[in-house]
């Protein structure tokens, strides 16, 4: 792809040492958008890079996030839902809730949008190598977990880990994200997918019940296994003790936290838990680390 | 290198300075209210108020700052300009506490991974001319937090008010650039004696009295202490302490735009406001004054020290002077320091 004319001058200070301005978004194009859920509150955006050199420079691992920026409306942080193995695109699933997310829902295909990132630490994918993965997700927090699963399901990476078990819960079947992909996962023999809802309907074939209870019921082995969970605070709160009861040591439980953020780079102050910033030192924390911090989340 | 600058020459000295630099110094807005502003006329400079109400941090980190402007034309190349400063600057008349605070902020804004270009560019382009603190107030406790009324660290030039003149010390390379100034006269032993006397007198007045040493470790044991249940009760959450604090650095980022033309702006924010951490879902990780007061004090005396090896307080006393309900951070520190043993406190989990 040829460089678009007049790539913006991002060289910064006129002083001696050039500084990169981390507050400037890079331009992306909304390639495709899709409503995910029956309540129409979740929309997945597929973005492609406007400038080739920025695409080349963009390297991320599952669990990292970006600030999506709409000029005139503002910025908000979202986990990257696509896997690093999907080249040239970034996917984000947006829950419509406030000013920025509403604008993101109204954005038309072909429109320009800004991003800043990748931000945060991401899941420790190297640490997971050679082990089993237990992935537990609730509601629309499933985005970065989807990135993680897709990353390890890629033919280049599948042999890096042993078994994958995914427990995914939503309030209703219509609220599950990435339904087509879930069907594909169900057909695989190298992944165990357990889906659960709070209220089923006549077509529902999965489980009915809350995620922590389903976890207790299927009781996955903790041996040689890392657990990764992401969901609403209430789910996290009740899932930790179940994992402990299943003999998962604190060091092998990881979760990704969400906090109100602005800068995304550890300057603006609001997302700290103790001396750590969710944006910069997280959003992924081991339970062993989290346990030592004030319960400010 | 030391010189003398007569007060009768001071305004002309400033005028010269303003030829080459943008000058920032305290300006009196009303009786007892002075703040740091860009100076247009030398006579605006007002150096008598000991602790200007607002600290010198806004010279580097303005209360409201445009980060960049934009104008969208058919979805193309919308970012027009970043806000950058052109001229070298001089910050004159801040006291040692405010200067120490700037080095505390710099640690956050410089960072290891990301550089806050807005803060850092201003910092690099600024020559700091500090004014000694000859008469510390009763609310001052700089000596307790590692500073002092004549602390010279971070200053390029250091002025001491000798009555009829200022004693000028050139401390860095940036400061040495002033060595040929036409208003600087040779200083004599009488001046040095007076400097020594003033320094000793002020240091005695500001003697360390608040036990800040070891506070980080003590607070480690107090995360779930009933201490926080009590201490926040009288706080009305107005946030004035955080706005006047020279080391508070929290900010919000918002867009201000009409149609497709606008700007992205950052504004000071405060951890004492409920909305600060309130999430769109309605969940608030710091739902009451207990958590918010804990955040303010822990950030200064436990979290920041864990990251940067010193407390994020310089003892300027503004939060004590201007609190509408007379919350005194020194009392909190004294109380915390009196609770030592693990047995007395709730564990941190």
Coordinates of C-alpha atoms in Angstrom, one line a residue:
Chain A
X1 CA 0.0 0.0 0.0
X2 CA 1.5 3.4 -0.9
X3 CA 2.0 6.0 1.7
X4 CA -0.9 8.5 1.8
X5 CA 0.4 11.9 0.9
X6 CA 1.7 14.1 3.6
X7 CA 2.0 11.6 6.5
X8 CA 1.6 13.8 9.5
X9 CA 4.7 15.3 11.0
X10 CA 5.1 13.5 14.3
X11 CA 8.6 14.7 15.1
X12 CA 8.2 16.6 18.2
X13 CA 10.2 19.0 20.1
X14 CA 12.3 21.5 18.3
X15 CA 14.8 20.8 21.1
X16 CA 17.8 18.5 20.8
X17 CA 16.1 15.2 21.7
X18 CA 13.1 14.3 19.7
X19 CA 10.2 13.2 22.0
X20 CA 7.3 11.1 20.7
X21 CA 4.0 12.5 21.8
X22 CA 2.0 9.6 23.4
X23 CA -1.2 11.7 23.5
X24 CA -1.5 11.9 19.7
X25 CA -3.8 9.3 18.1
X26 CA -2.8 7.5 14.9
X27 CA -5.5 7.4 12.1
X28 CA -7.4 4.2 11.4
X29 CA -10.2 3.5 9.0
X30 CA -13.4 1.7 10.0
X31 CA -13.5 -1.2 7.6
X32 CA -16.4 -3.2 8.9
X33 CA -18.9 -2.9 11.7
X34 CA -21.2 -5.5 13.1
X35 CA -23.9 -5.6 15.8
X36 CA -23.1 -8.6 18.1
X37 CA -26.0 -9.0 20.5
X38 CA -29.7 -9.1 20.6
X39 CA -30.0 -6.0 22.7
X40 CA -28.0 -4.2 20.0
X41 CA -25.8 -2.6 22.6
X42 CA -22.6 -4.3 21.5
X43 CA -20.9 -3.5 18.2
X44 CA -17.7 -4.9 16.9
X45 CA -15.5 -2.5 14.9
X46 CA -12.9 -3.8 12.5
X47 CA -10.2 -1.1 11.9
X48 CA -7.4 -1.0 9.4
X49 CA -4.4 1.3 9.5
X50 CA -4.3 4.3 7.4
X51 CA -0.5 4.5 7.3
X52 CA 1.6 1.6 6.4
X53 CA 4.5 2.6 8.7
X54 CA 2.2 2.8 11.7
X55 CA 0.8 -0.7 10.9
X56 CA 4.4 -2.1 10.8
X57 CA 5.2 -0.4 14.1
X58 CA 2.1 -1.7 15.8
X59 CA 3.0 -4.9 17.8
X60 CA 0.7 -6.2 20.5
X61 CA 0.0 -9.3 22.6
X62 CA -3.5 -10.5 23.7
X63 CA -4.8 -8.5 26.7
X64 CA -3.5 -5.1 25.6
X65 CA -5.8 -2.3 25.0
X66 CA -6.1 1.0 23.0
X67 CA -7.6 4.4 23.6
X68 CA -10.2 4.9 20.8
X69 CA -10.4 8.6 19.9
X70 CA -13.2 10.4 18.2
X71 CA -12.2 14.0 17.6
X72 CA -14.9 16.2 19.1
X73 CA -16.2 13.5 21.4
X74 CA -13.2 12.2 23.3
X75 CA -11.4 9.0 24.1
X76 CA -12.1 5.8 25.9
X77 CA -10.1 2.6 26.5
X78 CA -11.0 -0.8 24.9
X79 CA -9.4 -4.2 25.0
X80 CA -8.2 -5.4 21.6
X81 CA -10.5 -8.2 20.6
X82 CA -8.6 -9.4 17.6
X83 CA -5.5 -11.6 17.8
X84 CA -2.0 -10.5 16.8
X85 CA -2.2 -13.3 14.2
X86 CA -4.9 -11.4 12.3
X87 CA -2.7 -9.1 10.3
X88 CA -3.6 -5.6 9.3
X89 CA -6.7 -5.2 11.4
X90 CA -7.7 -4.4 14.9
X91 CA -11.0 -5.4 16.4
X92 CA -12.8 -3.8 19.3
X93 CA -16.2 -4.6 20.7
X94 CA -18.0 -1.6 22.1
X95 CA -20.7 -1.5 24.7
X96 CA -22.8 1.6 24.1
X97 CA -23.0 3.4 27.4
X98 CA -21.8 7.0 27.2
X99 CA -20.8 9.8 24.8
X100 CA -17.8 8.2 23.2
X101 CA -19.3 4.7 22.9
X102 CA -22.4 6.1 21.3
X103 CA -20.4 7.9 18.8
X104 CA -18.5 4.7 18.1
X105 CA -21.8 3.0 17.5
X106 CA -22.9 5.7 15.0
X107 CA -19.6 5.6 13.1
X108 CA -20.1 4.7 9.5
X109 CA -17.9 2.2 7.6
X110 CA -15.1 4.1 5.8
X111 CA -14.9 6.7 8.5
X112 CA -11.6 7.7 10.1
X113 CA -11.0 7.2 13.8
X114 CA -8.0 7.6 16.0
X115 CA -6.3 5.1 18.3
X116 CA -3.5 5.3 20.8
X117 CA -1.8 2.1 21.7
X118 CA -1.1 -0.7 22.3
X119 CA -1.3 0.1 26.0
X120 CA -0.9 -2.1 29.1
X121 CA 1.0 -5.3 29.7
X122 CA -1.3 -8.0 28.2
X123 CA -1.5 -11.7 29.2
X124 CA 1.8 -13.4 29.9
X125 CA 1.5 -15.7 26.8
X126 CA 5.1 -16.9 27.2
X127 CA 4.4 -18.1 30.7
X128 CA 1.5 -20.2 29.5
X129 CA 3.6 -22.2 27.0
X130 CA 3.6 -25.9 27.7
X131 CA 0.6 -25.6 30.1
X132 CA -3.1 -26.0 30.0
X133 CA -5.3 -22.9 29.9
X134 CA -8.6 -22.4 31.7
X135 CA -10.3 -19.3 30.3
X136 CA -13.3 -17.9 32.2
X137 CA -15.3 -15.0 30.8
X138 CA -18.5 -13.2 31.6
X139 CA -20.6 -10.8 29.6
X140 CA -18.9 -8.4 27.2
X141 CA -15.6 -8.7 29.0
X142 CA -14.9 -11.6 26.7
X143 CA -13.1 -9.4 24.1
X144 CA -9.4 -9.8 25.2
X145 CA -10.1 -13.5 26.1
X146 CA -11.3 -14.0 22.5
X147 CA -8.0 -12.5 21.4
X148 CA -6.1 -14.9 23.7
X149 CA -8.0 -18.0 22.5
X150 CA -7.7 -17.0 18.9
X151 CA -4.0 -16.4 19.4
X152 CA -3.4 -19.9 20.7
X153 CA -5.8 -21.6 18.2
X154 CA -3.8 -20.2 15.3
X155 CA -1.9 -23.1 13.6
X156 CA 1.4 -21.5 14.3
X157 CA 0.7 -21.4 18.1
X158 CA -1.6 -24.3 18.9
X159 CA 1.3 -26.6 19.8
X160 CA 2.6 -24.1 22.2
X161 CA 0.1 -25.0 24.9
X162 CA -1.8 -28.2 25.9
X163 CA -5.5 -28.2 26.6
X164 CA -7.8 -25.2 26.4
X165 CA -11.0 -25.0 28.4
X166 CA -13.3 -22.0 27.9
X167 CA -16.1 -21.2 30.2
X168 CA -18.2 -18.3 28.9
X169 CA -21.3 -16.9 30.5
X170 CA -23.8 -14.2 29.6
X171 CA -27.2 -13.2 31.0
X172 CA -29.0 -14.5 27.9
X173 CA -28.1 -16.5 24.8
X174 CA -28.5 -13.4 22.6
X175 CA -25.9 -11.6 24.6
X176 CA -23.1 -13.9 23.8
X177 CA -20.4 -12.3 21.6
X178 CA -18.8 -13.8 18.5
X179 CA -21.5 -16.4 18.1
X180 CA -20.2 -17.8 14.7
X181 CA -16.8 -18.3 16.2
X182 CA -18.2 -20.0 19.3
X183 CA -19.9 -22.5 16.9
X184 CA -16.6 -23.2 15.3
X185 CA -14.9 -23.6 18.6
X186 CA -17.6 -26.1 19.6
X187 CA -16.8 -28.3 16.6
X188 CA -13.1 -28.5 17.5
X189 CA -11.7 -31.4 19.4
X190 CA -8.7 -29.5 20.8
X191 CA -10.8 -27.1 22.8
X192 CA -13.5 -27.6 25.4
X193 CA -16.2 -24.9 25.4
X194 CA -18.7 -24.6 28.2
X195 CA -21.3 -21.9 27.7
X196 CA -23.8 -20.8 30.3
X197 CA -26.6 -18.2 30.6
X198 CA -28.6 -16.9 33.5
X199 CA -31.8 -17.4 31.6
X200 CA -32.0 -19.8 28.7
X201 CA -34.6 -20.0 25.9
X202 CA -36.2 -22.9 24.1
X203 CA -33.3 -23.3 21.7
X204 CA -30.6 -23.1 24.4
X205 CA -28.5 -26.3 24.7
X206 CA -25.8 -25.0 27.0
X207 CA -25.8 -24.7 30.8
X208 CA -28.0 -22.4 32.9
X209 CA -26.3 -20.9 35.9
X210 CA -23.8 -18.4 37.1
X211 CA -20.2 -18.7 36.0
X212 CA -18.7 -19.4 39.4
X213 CA -21.2 -22.3 39.9
X214 CA -20.6 -23.7 36.5
X215 CA -16.9 -23.6 37.3
X216 CA -17.4 -25.5 40.5
X217 CA -19.6 -28.0 38.7
X218 CA -17.2 -28.9 35.9
X219 CA -14.3 -28.7 38.3
X220 CA -11.3 -28.5 35.9
X221 CA -8.0 -29.9 37.1
X222 CA -5.6 -27.3 38.4
X223 CA -2.5 -29.3 37.7
X224 CA -0.2 -27.7 35.1
X225 CA -3.0 -25.2 34.4
X226 CA -3.2 -21.4 34.3
X227 CA -6.6 -19.8 34.8
X228 CA -7.4 -16.5 33.1
X229 CA -10.6 -14.7 34.0
X230 CA -12.3 -11.6 32.9
X231 CA -15.8 -10.4 33.7
X232 CA -17.8 -8.0 35.7
X233 CA -16.5 -7.2 39.3
X234 CA -19.2 -9.3 40.9
X235 CA -18.2 -12.4 38.8
X236 CA -14.5 -11.9 39.6
X237 CA -15.3 -11.6 43.2
X238 CA -17.1 -15.0 43.4
X239 CA -14.9 -16.8 41.0
X240 CA -11.6 -16.3 42.8
X241 CA -12.7 -18.4 45.8
X242 CA -13.9 -21.2 43.6
X243 CA -10.5 -21.3 41.8
X244 CA -8.7 -21.4 45.2
X245 CA -11.0 -24.3 46.2
X246 CA -10.0 -26.1 43.0
X247 CA -6.4 -25.7 44.3
X248 CA -5.2 -23.2 41.8
X249 CA -2.3 -21.4 43.4
X250 CA -2.6 -17.6 43.4
X251 CA 0.4 -17.2 41.0
X252 CA -1.5 -19.2 38.3
X253 CA -4.7 -17.1 38.3
X254 CA -4.7 -14.1 36.1
X255 CA -7.4 -11.5 35.6
X256 CA -7.7 -8.4 33.5
X257 CA -9.1 -5.3 35.3
X258 CA -11.0 -2.4 34.0
X259 CA -10.9 1.1 35.6
X260 CA -11.9 4.5 34.5
X261 CA -8.9 5.7 32.6
X262 CA -7.9 8.8 30.7
X263 CA -4.2 9.0 29.7
X264 CA -3.6 5.2 29.5
X265 CA 0.1 5.8 30.3
X266 CA 0.3 6.2 34.0
X267 CA 0.3 10.0 34.3
X268 CA -3.3 11.2 34.9
X269 CA -3.6 9.2 38.2
X270 CA -7.1 7.8 38.3
X271 CA -6.7 4.1 37.6
X272 CA -4.3 3.2 40.4
X273 CA -4.7 0.3 42.7
X274 CA -2.2 0.9 45.4
X275 CA 1.1 1.9 43.8
X276 CA 0.3 0.2 40.5
X277 CA -1.6 1.7 37.6
X278 CA -4.1 -0.5 35.8
X279 CA -3.3 1.2 32.5
X280 CA 0.5 0.8 32.7
X281 CA 1.3 -2.0 35.2
X282 CA -1.9 -3.9 34.2
X283 CA -4.6 -4.4 33.1
X284 CA -3.5 -8.0 33.6
X285 CA -2.6 -9.0 37.2
X286 CA -2.0 -12.3 38.9
X287 CA -4.2 -12.9 41.9
X288 CA -0.9 -13.2 43.9
X289 CA -0.2 -9.6 43.1
X290 CA -3.7 -8.3 43.4
X291 CA -4.1 -9.9 46.8
X292 CA -1.4 -7.7 48.3
X293 CA -3.0 -4.4 47.1
X294 CA -5.8 -2.3 48.6
X295 CA -9.3 -3.4 47.3
X296 CA -9.7 -0.3 45.2
X297 CA -11.4 -2.1 42.3
Chain B
X1 CA 29.5 31.9 42.0
X2 CA 27.9 34.6 44.2
X3 CA 26.8 38.2 43.4
X4 CA 24.7 41.0 44.8
X5 CA 21.7 42.5 43.0
X6 CA 20.4 45.8 44.4
X7 CA 16.6 46.0 44.8
X8 CA 16.7 49.4 43.1
X9 CA 18.0 47.6 40.0
X10 CA 15.5 44.7 40.3
X11 CA 12.9 45.9 37.8
X12 CA 15.5 46.8 35.2
X13 CA 17.0 43.4 35.8
X14 CA 13.6 41.8 35.1
X15 CA 13.1 44.0 32.0
X16 CA 16.4 42.7 30.6
X17 CA 15.4 39.2 31.4
X18 CA 12.1 39.6 29.5
X19 CA 14.0 40.5 26.4
X20 CA 15.4 37.0 26.2
X21 CA 12.9 34.9 28.1
X22 CA 9.2 34.5 28.9
X23 CA 9.1 35.4 32.6
X24 CA 6.8 33.6 35.1
X25 CA 6.6 34.9 38.6
X26 CA 4.0 35.5 41.4
X27 CA 1.4 38.2 40.7
X28 CA -0.9 39.6 43.3
X29 CA -4.5 39.2 42.3
X30 CA -6.0 40.5 45.5
X31 CA -4.9 41.1 49.1
X32 CA -3.2 37.8 50.2
X33 CA -3.9 36.1 46.9
X34 CA -1.0 35.6 44.5
X35 CA -0.4 33.1 41.8
X36 CA 2.2 32.4 39.2
X37 CA 1.6 34.0 35.8
X38 CA 3.4 35.1 32.7
X39 CA 4.7 38.6 33.4
X40 CA 4.0 41.5 31.0
X41 CA 5.3 44.3 33.1
X42 CA 8.2 44.0 35.6
X43 CA 6.2 45.9 38.3
X44 CA 3.6 43.1 38.4
X45 CA 6.1 40.7 40.1
X46 CA 5.1 40.3 43.7
X47 CA 7.6 38.5 45.8
X48 CA 6.4 39.2 49.4
X49 CA 3.8 36.6 49.9
X50 CA 5.6 33.6 51.3
X51 CA 3.4 30.8 49.9
X52 CA 1.6 32.0 46.9
X53 CA -1.9 30.5 47.0
X54 CA -1.4 28.4 43.9
X55 CA 1.9 26.7 43.5
X56 CA 4.5 27.1 40.7
X57 CA 3.4 23.8 39.2
X58 CA 1.0 25.5 36.8
X59 CA 4.0 27.0 34.9
X60 CA 4.8 23.5 33.8
X61 CA 1.4 21.9 34.1
X62 CA -1.3 24.5 33.6
X63 CA -4.7 24.0 35.3
X64 CA -6.2 23.8 31.8
X65 CA -4.0 23.0 28.8
X66 CA -4.8 22.5 25.1
X67 CA -3.0 19.3 24.0
X68 CA -3.8 19.7 20.3
X69 CA -6.3 21.3 18.0
X70 CA -8.2 19.8 15.1
X71 CA -10.5 20.5 12.2
X72 CA -12.0 17.6 10.4
X73 CA -12.5 18.0 6.7
X74 CA -14.1 15.0 5.0
X75 CA -12.3 12.6 7.4
X76 CA -8.8 13.7 6.3
X77 CA -5.7 14.5 8.3
X78 CA -7.6 16.2 11.0
X79 CA -5.0 17.1 13.6
X80 CA -3.8 20.6 12.8
X81 CA -1.4 21.4 15.6
X82 CA 0.1 20.4 18.8
X83 CA 0.6 23.0 21.4
X84 CA 4.2 23.7 21.9
X85 CA 6.2 26.5 23.4
X86 CA 8.6 28.5 21.4
X87 CA 10.6 30.7 23.8
X88 CA 12.9 29.8 26.7
X89 CA 11.4 30.6 30.1
X90 CA 12.4 31.8 33.5
X91 CA 10.5 30.9 36.6
X92 CA 11.3 33.4 39.3
X93 CA 10.3 33.8 42.9
X94 CA 9.1 30.3 43.7
X95 CA 10.2 29.0 47.1
X96 CA 12.4 25.9 47.6
X97 CA 9.3 23.7 48.4
X98 CA 7.7 24.4 45.1
X99 CA 10.9 23.7 43.3
X100 CA 11.3 20.4 45.1
X101 CA 7.7 19.6 44.0
X102 CA 8.6 20.1 40.4
X103 CA 11.2 17.4 40.6
X104 CA 8.5 15.1 42.1
X105 CA 6.2 15.8 39.2
X106 CA 9.0 15.3 36.7
X107 CA 9.5 11.7 37.9
X108 CA 5.9 11.0 37.0
X109 CA 5.8 12.9 33.7
X110 CA 9.2 11.7 32.4
X111 CA 8.5 8.1 33.3
X112 CA 10.3 5.1 31.9
X113 CA 7.9 4.1 29.1
X114 CA 6.1 7.2 28.1
X115 CA 7.2 10.8 28.0
X116 CA 4.7 13.6 28.8
X117 CA 6.0 16.0 26.1
X118 CA 3.9 18.9 27.4
X119 CA 5.4 18.9 30.9
X120 CA 8.9 18.0 29.8
X121 CA 9.3 20.5 27.1
X122 CA 8.4 23.3 29.5
X123 CA 10.7 21.9 32.2
X124 CA 13.6 21.7 29.8
X125 CA 13.1 25.2 28.5
X126 CA 12.9 26.8 32.0
X127 CA 15.6 28.4 34.0
X128 CA 14.7 28.3 37.7
X129 CA 15.4 31.4 39.9
X130 CA 14.4 30.4 43.4
X131 CA 13.8 32.8 46.3
X132 CA 14.9 31.7 49.7
X133 CA 12.3 31.3 52.5
X134 CA 13.5 33.6 55.2
X135 CA 10.4 33.4 57.4
X136 CA 8.7 30.0 57.3
X137 CA 5.0 30.0 58.4
X138 CA 3.7 27.9 61.3
X139 CA 2.0 25.6 58.7
X140 CA 5.3 24.9 56.9
X141 CA 6.9 21.5 57.5
X142 CA 9.4 21.3 54.6
X143 CA 12.2 20.1 56.8
X144 CA 10.1 17.1 57.8
X145 CA 9.7 16.0 54.2
X146 CA 13.3 16.2 53.2
X147 CA 13.5 19.9 52.1
X148 CA 14.3 23.1 53.9
X149 CA 13.8 26.9 53.5
X150 CA 17.2 27.3 51.8
X151 CA 17.2 24.0 49.9
X152 CA 19.0 24.8 46.6
X153 CA 18.5 21.5 44.7
X154 CA 16.7 22.0 41.4
X155 CA 17.5 25.7 41.3
X156 CA 19.6 27.3 38.6
X157 CA 19.9 30.6 40.5
X158 CA 19.1 31.1 44.1
X159 CA 18.2 34.5 45.5
X160 CA 18.2 35.5 49.2
X161 CA 16.6 38.7 50.3
X162 CA 19.2 40.6 52.3
X163 CA 16.9 43.7 52.9
X164 CA 18.3 46.3 50.4
X165 CA 19.5 43.7 47.9
X166 CA 19.4 40.1 46.9
X167 CA 22.3 37.7 47.2
X168 CA 22.4 35.8 43.9
X169 CA 24.0 32.3 43.7
X170 CA 24.6 30.8 40.3
X171 CA 24.3 27.1 40.8
X172 CA 24.2 25.4 37.4
X173 CA 25.3 25.8 33.8
X174 CA 21.9 27.4 33.0
X175 CA 22.6 29.7 36.0
X176 CA 26.1 30.6 34.9
X177 CA 24.7 32.1 31.7
X178 CA 23.8 35.0 34.0
X179 CA 27.3 35.6 35.2
X180 CA 27.9 38.6 33.1
X181 CA 24.6 40.3 34.0
X182 CA 25.1 44.1 34.1
X183 CA 23.3 44.5 37.4
X184 CA 25.2 41.9 39.3
X185 CA 27.8 43.4 41.7
X186 CA 30.5 41.8 43.8
X187 CA 29.3 40.5 47.1
X188 CA 31.4 40.9 50.3
X189 CA 31.9 39.0 53.5
X190 CA 29.2 41.1 55.2
X191 CA 26.7 39.7 52.7
X192 CA 27.8 36.2 53.2
X193 CA 27.6 36.6 57.0
X194 CA 24.0 37.8 56.7
X195 CA 23.1 35.0 54.3
X196 CA 24.5 32.5 56.9
X197 CA 22.6 34.1 59.7
X198 CA 19.3 34.2 57.7
X199 CA 19.7 30.6 56.7
X200 CA 20.3 29.4 60.2
X201 CA 17.4 31.4 61.6
X202 CA 15.0 30.1 59.0
X203 CA 16.2 26.5 59.3
X204 CA 15.7 26.7 63.1
X205 CA 12.1 27.9 62.6
X206 CA 11.4 25.1 60.2
X207 CA 12.9 22.3 62.2
X208 CA 11.6 18.8 61.4
X209 CA 8.7 18.1 63.7
X210 CA 6.5 15.6 61.8
X211 CA 7.7 12.0 61.7
X212 CA 7.7 11.3 58.0
X213 CA 10.6 8.9 58.2
X214 CA 9.4 5.3 57.8
X215 CA 5.8 6.4 57.1
X216 CA 5.6 4.2 54.0
X217 CA 6.1 1.0 56.1
X218 CA 3.7 2.1 58.8
X219 CA 1.0 2.8 56.2
X220 CA 1.5 -0.6 54.7
X221 CA -0.1 -2.0 57.8
X222 CA -2.9 0.5 57.8
X223 CA -4.7 -0.2 54.5
X224 CA -7.8 -1.5 56.2
X225 CA -7.4 0.4 59.4
X226 CA -10.4 1.9 61.2
X227 CA -8.2 5.1 61.1
X228 CA -9.7 5.8 57.7
X229 CA -13.3 5.5 59.0
X230 CA -12.7 8.4 61.3
X231 CA -10.4 10.7 59.4
X232 CA -12.5 11.3 56.4
X233 CA -15.6 12.3 58.3
X234 CA -15.1 16.0 58.4
X235 CA -13.8 16.2 54.8
X236 CA -16.4 17.8 52.5
X237 CA -14.6 16.6 49.4
X238 CA -14.1 20.1 48.0
X239 CA -10.7 19.1 46.6
X240 CA -9.0 22.5 47.3
X241 CA -6.1 20.7 48.9
X242 CA -5.4 18.7 45.7
X243 CA -5.7 21.8 43.5
X244 CA -3.3 23.9 45.6
X245 CA -1.0 21.0 46.3
X246 CA 2.3 21.4 44.3
X247 CA 2.7 17.7 43.8
X248 CA -0.8 16.6 42.9
X249 CA -0.8 15.7 39.2
X250 CA -4.1 14.1 38.3
X251 CA -5.9 15.4 35.2
X252 CA -8.9 14.7 33.1
X253 CA -8.8 14.8 29.3
X254 CA -11.8 16.2 27.4
X255 CA -12.8 17.4 23.9
X256 CA -14.1 20.8 23.4
X257 CA -15.5 21.1 19.9
X258 CA -18.2 22.9 17.8
X259 CA -19.1 20.9 14.8
X260 CA -15.9 19.4 13.6
X261 CA -13.5 22.0 14.9
X262 CA -12.1 21.9 18.3
X263 CA -9.4 20.9 20.8
X264 CA -8.4 18.2 23.2
X265 CA -7.8 19.7 26.6
X266 CA -6.5 18.4 29.9
X267 CA -7.7 19.9 33.1
X268 CA -6.6 19.3 36.7
X269 CA -8.8 16.7 38.5
X270 CA -9.0 15.5 42.0
X271 CA -9.2 12.1 43.6
X272 CA -11.5 13.6 46.3
X273 CA -14.3 13.9 43.8
X274 CA -16.7 10.9 43.6
X275 CA -17.0 11.3 39.8
X276 CA -13.2 11.0 39.4
X277 CA -13.3 7.2 39.6
X278 CA -16.9 6.6 38.8
X279 CA -17.4 4.2 35.9
X280 CA -20.1 4.5 33.2
X281 CA -21.7 1.3 34.5
X282 CA -22.3 3.0 37.9
X283 CA -19.6 1.0 39.6
X284 CA -17.3 3.2 41.7
X285 CA -14.1 1.6 43.1
X286 CA -13.8 4.4 45.7
X287 CA -17.4 4.9 46.7
X288 CA -17.0 6.9 49.9
X289 CA -14.9 9.6 51.5
X290 CA -13.1 6.8 53.4
X291 CA -11.5 5.4 50.2
X292 CA -10.9 8.8 48.7
X293 CA -9.2 10.3 51.7
X294 CA -7.1 7.1 51.9
X295 CA -6.2 7.5 48.3
X296 CA -5.0 11.1 48.8
X297 CA -2.8 10.3 51.8
X298 CA -1.6 6.9 50.7
X299 CA -0.6 8.3 47.3
X300 CA 1.6 10.9 48.9
X301 CA 3.1 8.8 51.7
X302 CA 2.9 5.2 50.5
X303 CA 2.2 4.6 46.8
X304 CA 4.5 7.3 45.4
X305 CA 7.4 6.4 47.7
X306 CA 7.1 2.8 46.5
X307 CA 7.6 3.9 42.9
X308 CA 10.0 6.8 43.4
X309 CA 11.7 6.4 46.8
X310 CA 10.5 9.6 48.4
X311 CA 7.3 11.0 49.8
X312 CA 5.2 13.1 47.4
X313 CA 4.8 16.0 49.9
X314 CA 7.1 19.0 50.2
X315 CA 5.6 20.4 53.4
X316 CA 4.4 23.7 51.9
X317 CA 1.3 23.7 54.1
X318 CA -1.1 25.0 51.5
X319 CA -3.6 22.1 52.2
X320 CA -3.5 23.1 55.9
X321 CA -3.8 26.9 55.3
X322 CA -6.7 26.7 52.9
X323 CA -8.8 23.7 54.0
X324 CA -12.3 25.0 54.8
X325 CA -12.8 22.4 57.6
X326 CA -9.3 22.6 59.1
X327 CA -8.1 19.2 58.1
X328 CA -4.4 19.1 59.1
X329 CA -2.4 16.5 57.2
X330 CA 0.3 16.7 60.0
X331 CA -2.2 15.4 62.5
X332 CA -2.9 12.4 60.2
X333 CA 0.8 11.8 59.9
X334 CA 1.3 12.0 63.7
X335 CA -1.6 9.6 64.2
X336 CA -0.3 7.2 61.7
X337 CA 3.1 7.3 63.2
X338 CA 1.8 6.5 66.6
X339 CA 0.3 3.2 65.4
X340 CA 3.1 0.9 65.0
X341 CA 2.5 -2.7 65.9
X342 CA 0.9 -5.1 63.5
X343 CA -1.3 -6.4 66.3
X344 CA -3.2 -3.1 66.6
X345 CA -4.2 -2.9 63.0
X346 CA -6.3 -4.8 60.6
X347 CA -4.1 -6.8 58.2
X348 CA -3.9 -5.5 54.7
X349 CA -6.3 -8.0 53.4

